[in-house]
Coordinates of C-alpha atoms in Angstrom, one line a residue:
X13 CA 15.3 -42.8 -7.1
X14 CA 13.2 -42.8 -4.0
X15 CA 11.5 -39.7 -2.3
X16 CA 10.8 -39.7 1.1
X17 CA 7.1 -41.5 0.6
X18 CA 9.0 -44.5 -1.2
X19 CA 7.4 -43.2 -4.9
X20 CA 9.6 -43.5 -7.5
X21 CA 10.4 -39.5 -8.6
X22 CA 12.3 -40.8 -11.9
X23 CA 9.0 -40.2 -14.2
X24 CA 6.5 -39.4 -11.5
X25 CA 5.4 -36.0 -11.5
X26 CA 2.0 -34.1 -10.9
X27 CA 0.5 -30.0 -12.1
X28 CA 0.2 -27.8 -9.7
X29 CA -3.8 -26.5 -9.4
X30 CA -2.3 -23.2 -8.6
X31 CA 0.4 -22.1 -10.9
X32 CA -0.5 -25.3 -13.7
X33 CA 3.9 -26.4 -13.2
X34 CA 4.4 -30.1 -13.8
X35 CA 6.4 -30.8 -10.8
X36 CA 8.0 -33.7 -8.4
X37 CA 5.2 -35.0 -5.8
X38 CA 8.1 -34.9 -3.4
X39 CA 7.4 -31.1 -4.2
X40 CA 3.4 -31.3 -3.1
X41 CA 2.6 -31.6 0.9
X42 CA 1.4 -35.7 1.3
X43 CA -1.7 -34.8 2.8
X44 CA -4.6 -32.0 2.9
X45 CA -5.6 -29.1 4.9
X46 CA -8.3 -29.4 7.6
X47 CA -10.8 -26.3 6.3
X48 CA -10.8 -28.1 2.2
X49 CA -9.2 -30.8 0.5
X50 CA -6.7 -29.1 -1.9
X51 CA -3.6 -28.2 -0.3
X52 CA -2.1 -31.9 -1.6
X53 CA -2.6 -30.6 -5.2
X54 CA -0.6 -27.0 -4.7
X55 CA 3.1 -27.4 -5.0
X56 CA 5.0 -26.2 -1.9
X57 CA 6.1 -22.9 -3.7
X58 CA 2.4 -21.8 -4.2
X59 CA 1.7 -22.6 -0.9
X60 CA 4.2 -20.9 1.6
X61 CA 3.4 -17.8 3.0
X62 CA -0.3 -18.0 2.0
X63 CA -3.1 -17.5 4.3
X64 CA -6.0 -19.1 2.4
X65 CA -6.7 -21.4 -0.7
X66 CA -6.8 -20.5 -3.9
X67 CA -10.8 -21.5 -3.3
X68 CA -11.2 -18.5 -0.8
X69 CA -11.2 -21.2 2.2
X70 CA -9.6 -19.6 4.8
X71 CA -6.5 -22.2 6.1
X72 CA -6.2 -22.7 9.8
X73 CA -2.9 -22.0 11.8
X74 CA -2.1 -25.6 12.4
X75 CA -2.2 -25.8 8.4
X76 CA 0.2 -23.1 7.7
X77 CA 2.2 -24.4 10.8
X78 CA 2.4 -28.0 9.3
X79 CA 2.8 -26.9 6.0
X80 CA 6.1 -25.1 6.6
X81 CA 7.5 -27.6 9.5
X82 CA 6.7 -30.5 6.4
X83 CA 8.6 -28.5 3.8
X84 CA 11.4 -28.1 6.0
X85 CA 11.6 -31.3 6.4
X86 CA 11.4 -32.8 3.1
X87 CA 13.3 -30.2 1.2
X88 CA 16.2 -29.5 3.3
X89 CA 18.4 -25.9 3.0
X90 CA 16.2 -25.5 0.2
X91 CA 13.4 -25.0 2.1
X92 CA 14.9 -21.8 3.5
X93 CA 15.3 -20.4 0.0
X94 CA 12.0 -20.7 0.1
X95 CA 10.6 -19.9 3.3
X96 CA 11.8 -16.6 2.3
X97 CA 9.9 -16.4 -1.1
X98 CA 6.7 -15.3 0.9
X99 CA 4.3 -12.5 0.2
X100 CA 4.1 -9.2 0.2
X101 CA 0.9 -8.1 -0.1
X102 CA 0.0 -4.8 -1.7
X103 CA -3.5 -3.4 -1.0
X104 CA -5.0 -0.7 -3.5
X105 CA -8.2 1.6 -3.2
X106 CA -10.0 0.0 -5.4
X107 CA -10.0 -2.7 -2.9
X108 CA -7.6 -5.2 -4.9
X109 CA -4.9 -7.4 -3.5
X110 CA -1.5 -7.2 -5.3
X111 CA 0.7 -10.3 -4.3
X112 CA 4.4 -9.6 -4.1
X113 CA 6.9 -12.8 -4.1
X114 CA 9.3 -11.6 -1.8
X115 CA 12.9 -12.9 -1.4
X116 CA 15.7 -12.1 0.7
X117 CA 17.9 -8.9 -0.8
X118 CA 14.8 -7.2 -3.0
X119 CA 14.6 -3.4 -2.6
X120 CA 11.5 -1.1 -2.8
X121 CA 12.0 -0.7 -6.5
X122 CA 11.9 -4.6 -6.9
X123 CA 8.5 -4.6 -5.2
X124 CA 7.1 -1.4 -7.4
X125 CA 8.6 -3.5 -10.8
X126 CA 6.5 -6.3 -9.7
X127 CA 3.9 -4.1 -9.0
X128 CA 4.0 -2.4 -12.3
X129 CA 4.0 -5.9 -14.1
X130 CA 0.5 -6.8 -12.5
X131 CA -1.2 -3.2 -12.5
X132 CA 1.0 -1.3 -15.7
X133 CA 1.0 2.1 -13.2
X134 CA 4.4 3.0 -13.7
X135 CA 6.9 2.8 -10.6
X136 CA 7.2 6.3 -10.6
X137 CA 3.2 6.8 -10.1
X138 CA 3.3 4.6 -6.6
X139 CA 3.6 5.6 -3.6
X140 CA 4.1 2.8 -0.6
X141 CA 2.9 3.0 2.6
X142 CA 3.4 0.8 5.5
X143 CA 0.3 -0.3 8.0
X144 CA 2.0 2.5 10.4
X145 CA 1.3 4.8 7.5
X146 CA 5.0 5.6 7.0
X147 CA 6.0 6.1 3.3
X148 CA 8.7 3.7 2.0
X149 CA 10.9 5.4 -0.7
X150 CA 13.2 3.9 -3.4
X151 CA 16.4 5.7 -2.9
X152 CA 18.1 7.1 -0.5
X153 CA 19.8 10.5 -0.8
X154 CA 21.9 10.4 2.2
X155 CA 23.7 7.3 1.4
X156 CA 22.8 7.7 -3.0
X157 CA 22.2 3.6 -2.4
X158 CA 18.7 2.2 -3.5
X159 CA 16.6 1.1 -0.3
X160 CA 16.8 -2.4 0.7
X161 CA 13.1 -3.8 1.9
X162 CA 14.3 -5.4 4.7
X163 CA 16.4 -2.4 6.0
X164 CA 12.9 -0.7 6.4
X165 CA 11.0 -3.1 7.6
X166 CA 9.6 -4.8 4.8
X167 CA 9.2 -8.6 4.9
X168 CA 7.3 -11.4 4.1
X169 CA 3.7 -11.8 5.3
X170 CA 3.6 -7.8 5.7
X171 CA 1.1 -5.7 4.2
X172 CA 1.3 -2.5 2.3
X173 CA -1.3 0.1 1.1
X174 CA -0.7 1.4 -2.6
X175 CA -1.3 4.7 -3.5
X176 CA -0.7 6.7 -7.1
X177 CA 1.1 10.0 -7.4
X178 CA -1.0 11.1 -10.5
X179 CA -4.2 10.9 -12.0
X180 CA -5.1 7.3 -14.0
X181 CA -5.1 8.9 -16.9
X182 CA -1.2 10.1 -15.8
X183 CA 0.7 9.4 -19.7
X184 CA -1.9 9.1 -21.9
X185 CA -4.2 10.7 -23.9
X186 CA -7.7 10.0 -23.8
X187 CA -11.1 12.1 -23.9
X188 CA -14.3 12.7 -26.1
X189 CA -14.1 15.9 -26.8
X190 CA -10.7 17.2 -29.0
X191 CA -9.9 20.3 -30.3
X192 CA -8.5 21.2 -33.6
X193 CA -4.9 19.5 -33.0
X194 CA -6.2 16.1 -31.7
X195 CA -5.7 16.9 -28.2
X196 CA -8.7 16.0 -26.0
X197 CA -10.5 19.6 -24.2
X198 CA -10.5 19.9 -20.0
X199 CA -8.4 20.6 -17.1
X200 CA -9.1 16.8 -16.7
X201 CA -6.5 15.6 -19.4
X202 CA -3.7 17.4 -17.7
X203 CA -1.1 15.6 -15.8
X204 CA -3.1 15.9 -12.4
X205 CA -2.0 14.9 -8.6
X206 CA -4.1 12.6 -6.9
X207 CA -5.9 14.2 -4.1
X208 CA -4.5 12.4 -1.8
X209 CA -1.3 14.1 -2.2
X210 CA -2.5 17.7 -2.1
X211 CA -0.8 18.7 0.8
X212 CA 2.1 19.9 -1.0
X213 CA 1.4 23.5 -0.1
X214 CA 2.6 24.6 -3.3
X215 CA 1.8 28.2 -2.8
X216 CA 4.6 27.6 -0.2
X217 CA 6.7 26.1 -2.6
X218 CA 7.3 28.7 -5.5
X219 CA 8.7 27.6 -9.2
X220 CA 11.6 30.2 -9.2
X221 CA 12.5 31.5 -12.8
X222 CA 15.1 33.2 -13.4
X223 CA 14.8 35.1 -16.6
X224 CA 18.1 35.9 -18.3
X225 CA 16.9 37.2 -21.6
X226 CA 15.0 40.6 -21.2
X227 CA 12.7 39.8 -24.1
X228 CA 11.1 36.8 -22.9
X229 CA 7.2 37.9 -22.0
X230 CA 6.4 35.2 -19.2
X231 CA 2.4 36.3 -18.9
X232 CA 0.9 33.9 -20.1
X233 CA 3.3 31.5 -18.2
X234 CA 2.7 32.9 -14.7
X235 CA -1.0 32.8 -15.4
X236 CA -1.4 29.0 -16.8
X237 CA 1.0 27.8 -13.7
X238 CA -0.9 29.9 -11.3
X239 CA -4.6 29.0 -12.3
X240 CA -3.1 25.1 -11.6
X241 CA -2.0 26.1 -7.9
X242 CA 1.6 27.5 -8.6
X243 CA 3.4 30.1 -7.1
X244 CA 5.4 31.7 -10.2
X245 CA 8.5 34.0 -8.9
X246 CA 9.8 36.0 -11.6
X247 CA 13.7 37.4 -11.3
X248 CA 14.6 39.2 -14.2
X249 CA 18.0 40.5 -12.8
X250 CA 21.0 38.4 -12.0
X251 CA 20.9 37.7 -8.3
X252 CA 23.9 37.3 -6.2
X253 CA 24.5 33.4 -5.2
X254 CA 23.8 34.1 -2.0
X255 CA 20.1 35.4 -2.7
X256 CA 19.4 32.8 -5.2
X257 CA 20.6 30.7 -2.6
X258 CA 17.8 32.3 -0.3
X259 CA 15.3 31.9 -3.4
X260 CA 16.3 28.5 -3.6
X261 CA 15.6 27.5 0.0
X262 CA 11.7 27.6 0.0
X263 CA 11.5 26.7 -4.3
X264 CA 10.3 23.2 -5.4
X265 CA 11.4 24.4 -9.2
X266 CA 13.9 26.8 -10.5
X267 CA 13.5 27.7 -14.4
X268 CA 16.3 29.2 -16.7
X269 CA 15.6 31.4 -19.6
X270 CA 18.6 31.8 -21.3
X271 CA 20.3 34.6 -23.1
X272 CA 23.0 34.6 -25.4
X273 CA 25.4 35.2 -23.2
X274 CA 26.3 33.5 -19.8
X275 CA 26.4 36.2 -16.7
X276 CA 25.8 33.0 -14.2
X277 CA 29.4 32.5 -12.1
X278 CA 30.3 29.3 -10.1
X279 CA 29.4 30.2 -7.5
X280 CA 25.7 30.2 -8.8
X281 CA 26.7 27.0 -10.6
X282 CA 26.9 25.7 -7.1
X283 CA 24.3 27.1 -5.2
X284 CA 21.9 25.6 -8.6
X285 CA 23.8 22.0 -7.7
X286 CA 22.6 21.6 -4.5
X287 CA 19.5 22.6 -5.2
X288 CA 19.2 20.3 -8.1
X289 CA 21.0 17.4 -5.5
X290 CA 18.6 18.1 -3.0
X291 CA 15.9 17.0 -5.3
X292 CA 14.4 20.1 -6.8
X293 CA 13.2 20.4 -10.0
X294 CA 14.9 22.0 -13.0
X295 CA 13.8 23.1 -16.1
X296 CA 16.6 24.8 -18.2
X297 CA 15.3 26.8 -21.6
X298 CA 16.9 28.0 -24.7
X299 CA 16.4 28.5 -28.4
X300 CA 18.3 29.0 -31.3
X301 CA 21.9 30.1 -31.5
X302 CA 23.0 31.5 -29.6
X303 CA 20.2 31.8 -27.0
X304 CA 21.0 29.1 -24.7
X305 CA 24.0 30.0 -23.0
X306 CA 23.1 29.8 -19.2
X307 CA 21.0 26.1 -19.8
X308 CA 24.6 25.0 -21.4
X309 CA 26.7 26.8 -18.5
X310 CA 24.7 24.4 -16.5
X311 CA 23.4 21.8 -18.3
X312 CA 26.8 20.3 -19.1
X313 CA 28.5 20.6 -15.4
X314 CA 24.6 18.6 -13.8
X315 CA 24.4 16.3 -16.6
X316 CA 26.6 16.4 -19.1
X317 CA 24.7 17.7 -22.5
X318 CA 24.6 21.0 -24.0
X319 CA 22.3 22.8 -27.0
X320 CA 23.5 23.0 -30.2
X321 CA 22.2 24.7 -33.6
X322 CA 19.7 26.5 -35.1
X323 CA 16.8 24.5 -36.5
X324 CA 13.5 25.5 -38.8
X325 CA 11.2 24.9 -36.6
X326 CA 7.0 26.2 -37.1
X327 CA 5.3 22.9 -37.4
X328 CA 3.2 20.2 -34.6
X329 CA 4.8 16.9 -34.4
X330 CA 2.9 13.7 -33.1
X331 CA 4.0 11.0 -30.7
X332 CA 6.2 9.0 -32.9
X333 CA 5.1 5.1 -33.3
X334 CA 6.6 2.6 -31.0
X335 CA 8.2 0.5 -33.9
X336 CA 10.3 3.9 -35.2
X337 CA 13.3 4.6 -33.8
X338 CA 14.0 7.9 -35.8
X339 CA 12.8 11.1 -37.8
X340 CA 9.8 13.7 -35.6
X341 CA 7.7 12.9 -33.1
X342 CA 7.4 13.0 -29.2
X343 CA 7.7 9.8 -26.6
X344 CA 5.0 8.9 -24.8
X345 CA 6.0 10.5 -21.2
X346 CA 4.1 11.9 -18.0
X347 CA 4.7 15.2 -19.6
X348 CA 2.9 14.4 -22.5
X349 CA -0.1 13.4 -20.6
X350 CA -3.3 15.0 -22.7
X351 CA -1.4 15.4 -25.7
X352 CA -1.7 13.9 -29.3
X353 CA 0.1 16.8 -31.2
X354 CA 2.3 19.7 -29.9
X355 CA 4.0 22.1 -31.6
X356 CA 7.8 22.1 -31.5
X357 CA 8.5 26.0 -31.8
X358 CA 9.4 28.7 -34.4
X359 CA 13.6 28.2 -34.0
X360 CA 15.0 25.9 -31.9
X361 CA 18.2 24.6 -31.0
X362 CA 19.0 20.4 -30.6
X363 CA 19.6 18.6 -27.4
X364 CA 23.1 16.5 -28.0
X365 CA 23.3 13.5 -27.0
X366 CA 24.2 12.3 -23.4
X367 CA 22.6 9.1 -23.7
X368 CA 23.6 7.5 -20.1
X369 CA 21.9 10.2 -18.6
X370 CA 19.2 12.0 -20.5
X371 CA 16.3 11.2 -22.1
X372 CA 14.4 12.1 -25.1
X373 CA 10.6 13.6 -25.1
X374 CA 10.2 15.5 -28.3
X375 CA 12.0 15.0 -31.3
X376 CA 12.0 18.0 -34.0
X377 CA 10.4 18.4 -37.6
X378 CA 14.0 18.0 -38.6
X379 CA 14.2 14.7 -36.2
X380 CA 16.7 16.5 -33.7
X381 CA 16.0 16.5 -29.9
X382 CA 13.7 19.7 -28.8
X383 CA 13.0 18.4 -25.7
X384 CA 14.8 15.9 -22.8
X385 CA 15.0 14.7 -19.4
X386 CA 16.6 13.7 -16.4
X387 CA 15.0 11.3 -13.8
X388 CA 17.6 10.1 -12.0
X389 CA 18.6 9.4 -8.4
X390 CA 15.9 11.7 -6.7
X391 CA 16.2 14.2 -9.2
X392 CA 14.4 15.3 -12.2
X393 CA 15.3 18.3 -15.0
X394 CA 14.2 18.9 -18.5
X395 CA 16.3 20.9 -21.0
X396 CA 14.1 22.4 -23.8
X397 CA 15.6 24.4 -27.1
X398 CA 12.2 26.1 -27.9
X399 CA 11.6 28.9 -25.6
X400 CA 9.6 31.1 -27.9
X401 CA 6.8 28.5 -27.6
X402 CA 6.2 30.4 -24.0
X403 CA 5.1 33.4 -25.5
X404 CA 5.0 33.0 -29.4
X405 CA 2.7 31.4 -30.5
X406 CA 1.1 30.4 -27.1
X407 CA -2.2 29.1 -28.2
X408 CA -0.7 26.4 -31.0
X409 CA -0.8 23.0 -29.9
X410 CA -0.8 21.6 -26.5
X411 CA 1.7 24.8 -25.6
X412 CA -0.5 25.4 -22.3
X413 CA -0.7 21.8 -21.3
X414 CA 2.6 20.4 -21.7
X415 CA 4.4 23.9 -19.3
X416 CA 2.0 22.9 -16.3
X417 CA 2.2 19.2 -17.0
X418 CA 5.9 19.9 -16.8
X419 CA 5.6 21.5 -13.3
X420 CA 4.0 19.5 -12.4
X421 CA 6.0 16.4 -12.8
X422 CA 9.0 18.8 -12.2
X423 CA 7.9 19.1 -8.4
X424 CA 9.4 15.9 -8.1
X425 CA 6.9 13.7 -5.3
X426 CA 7.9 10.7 -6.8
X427 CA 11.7 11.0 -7.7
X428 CA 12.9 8.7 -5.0
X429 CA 10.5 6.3 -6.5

């Protein structure tokens, strides 16, 4: 078999400098650049779309115009396949370079999974902005479709600037100094927004709870959420749709502490929908039977689960080892950010199972679900069956951190990640 420089391709093959691949010379340009002498041993894939060697030598635009005009020569259609495998490139604060392949039909999400793969921030802790300094989001709401990169814009040879949602330390659980349950001590630990994102205006925003059960004592709640820039708005009587809807319109949270015995109609039912649609945040409580009836009334028509049971609780349960896929123990999760123990409640009720839409966080002492989550489609919600925690037993493990770590994500910056 001949290639176009009369070699024989049968056995003849040479490694790429740049990605080490064992490849066809057909597949390496026949000659090298002008500004250094290596562009004949990168393969044409390394090579398209790249503005300088892999020795920091600038190339020159006859280079990158040969370069391309060659392959398209030599390769044929397949050349165009490759043409558009060209680079995104994703600039950080730190000052690092992030090089996206891109190809024709990727979405934003594509390019944050290839992000996460080089940095390990999670998508959901990126935020994209073009050089215009638009922000690119993954979703859609209007048309529920994920965004396609080159429907905004986004193409090969562009440039991007990368920006986190949260904190490095956004997930984990790091510090010096612990107290008594493991968990390390400072505001610091908490699930934190970057600064760069403090123009939320929260105090504009309030988390709306809407207290169904008349001896829930929501103190120490109000206070934790407000000392971390909050606006806590207590109701304590049942509202008419319409001013819930009014409640609703300003809200970046609502928060349902349930009784045992549901007083919400369907019409509330659908004024909570499109707030929930709309992408606020939702945080439904309960606790034993039969104290969850309002988180059911709507749980179950937003996402389809429901609490169930009645549970000894009264113990701390640690985040349960990767290689375990059953018995106590809480999944390592944004809201868990600063947390090595927490404690699961006195009572509680089980989360059941609704496992193509929720999520577990905290499994039980009894290895039932306390705690789960929704993060899908723009919108977020966490269904809990240990409300006493809020104000019994308060100061037990990681209590404090994991309610404003939960507004925190709840607020919901990132949910069209």
């Amino acid at each position: 078999t001949q290639s176009t420089w009369g070699e024989c391709t049968q056995f003849r093959s040479m490694r790429c400098r740049e990605c080490g691949e064992n490849k066809l010379s057909e597949e390496f340009p026949y000659q090298s650049g002008e500004a250094c002498d290596h562009q004949s041993q990168q393969c044409y894939a390394c090579l398209i779309g790249k503005t300088e060697c892999i020795c920091g030598v600038k190339y020159t635009d006859r280079d990158i115009a040969r370069i391309k005009t060659e392959y398209a020569l030599l390769m044929g259609p397949r050349a165009n396949m490759q043409m558009e495998s060209e680079y995104v490139y994703v600039h950080r604060a730190n000052g690092e370079v992030i090089r996206v392949n891109y190809r024709s039909g990727m979405s934003i999400r594509d390019i944050k999974i290839e992000i996460k793969r080089v940095t390990k921030l999670e998508t959901t802790n990126q935020k994209l902005i073009t050089a215009e300094g638009r922000e690119l989001k993954g979703y859609d709401r209007a048309t529920l479709s994920v965004v396609k990169a080159r429907d905004v814009g986004v193409m090969g040879g562009h440039t991007l600037r990368l920006m986190t949602v949260y904190k490095e330390n956004a997930g984990a659980a790091n510090g010096q100094n612990l107290d008594q349950y493991g968990n390390p001590i400072g505001s610091e630990n908490d699930l934190n927004f970057e600064a760069n994102i403090l123009d939320l205006n929260l105090q504009q925003r309030p988390i709306v709870v809407l207290k169904m059960h008349p001896h829930v004592k929501l103190d120490r709640v109000a206070a934790a959420l407000k000392a971390k820039g909050f606006n806590f708005q207590e109701i304590s009587e049942l509202p008419s749709p319409t001013e819930l809807e009014h409640r609703l319109s300003s809200a970046c949270q609502l928060w349902v502490i349930s009784s045992s015995y549901n007083r919400l109609e369907r019409t509330h039912l659908k004024v909570i929908r499109k707030f929930f649609d709309d992408g606020g945040g939702l945080y439904l409580w309960g606790d034993n039977q039969p104290l969850f009836a309002e988180a059911n009334f709507i749980a179950h028509a937003l996402v389809g689960c429901q609490l169930t049971g009645d549970y000894p609780g009264g113990k701390n349960v640690e985040q349960r080892p990767p290689n375990r896929d059953f018995g106590p123990g809480f999944i390592r999760h944004f809201v868990m950010t600063g947390i090595n123990q927490i404690f699961e409640g006195i009572t509680i009720a089980a989360v059941t199972p609704a496992p193509q839409t929720i999520f577990p966080i905290v499994y039980g002492s009894a290895g039932n679900v306390v705690v789960a989550g929704y993060d899908q489609n723009g919108k977020r919600l966490l269904i809990d069956g240990g409300f006493t925690r809020l104000y019994n037993e308060w100061d037990t493990a990681a209590t404090e951190r994991y309610v404003t770590n939960a507004a925190v994500w709840l607020v919901n910056v990132d949910g069209d990640w």
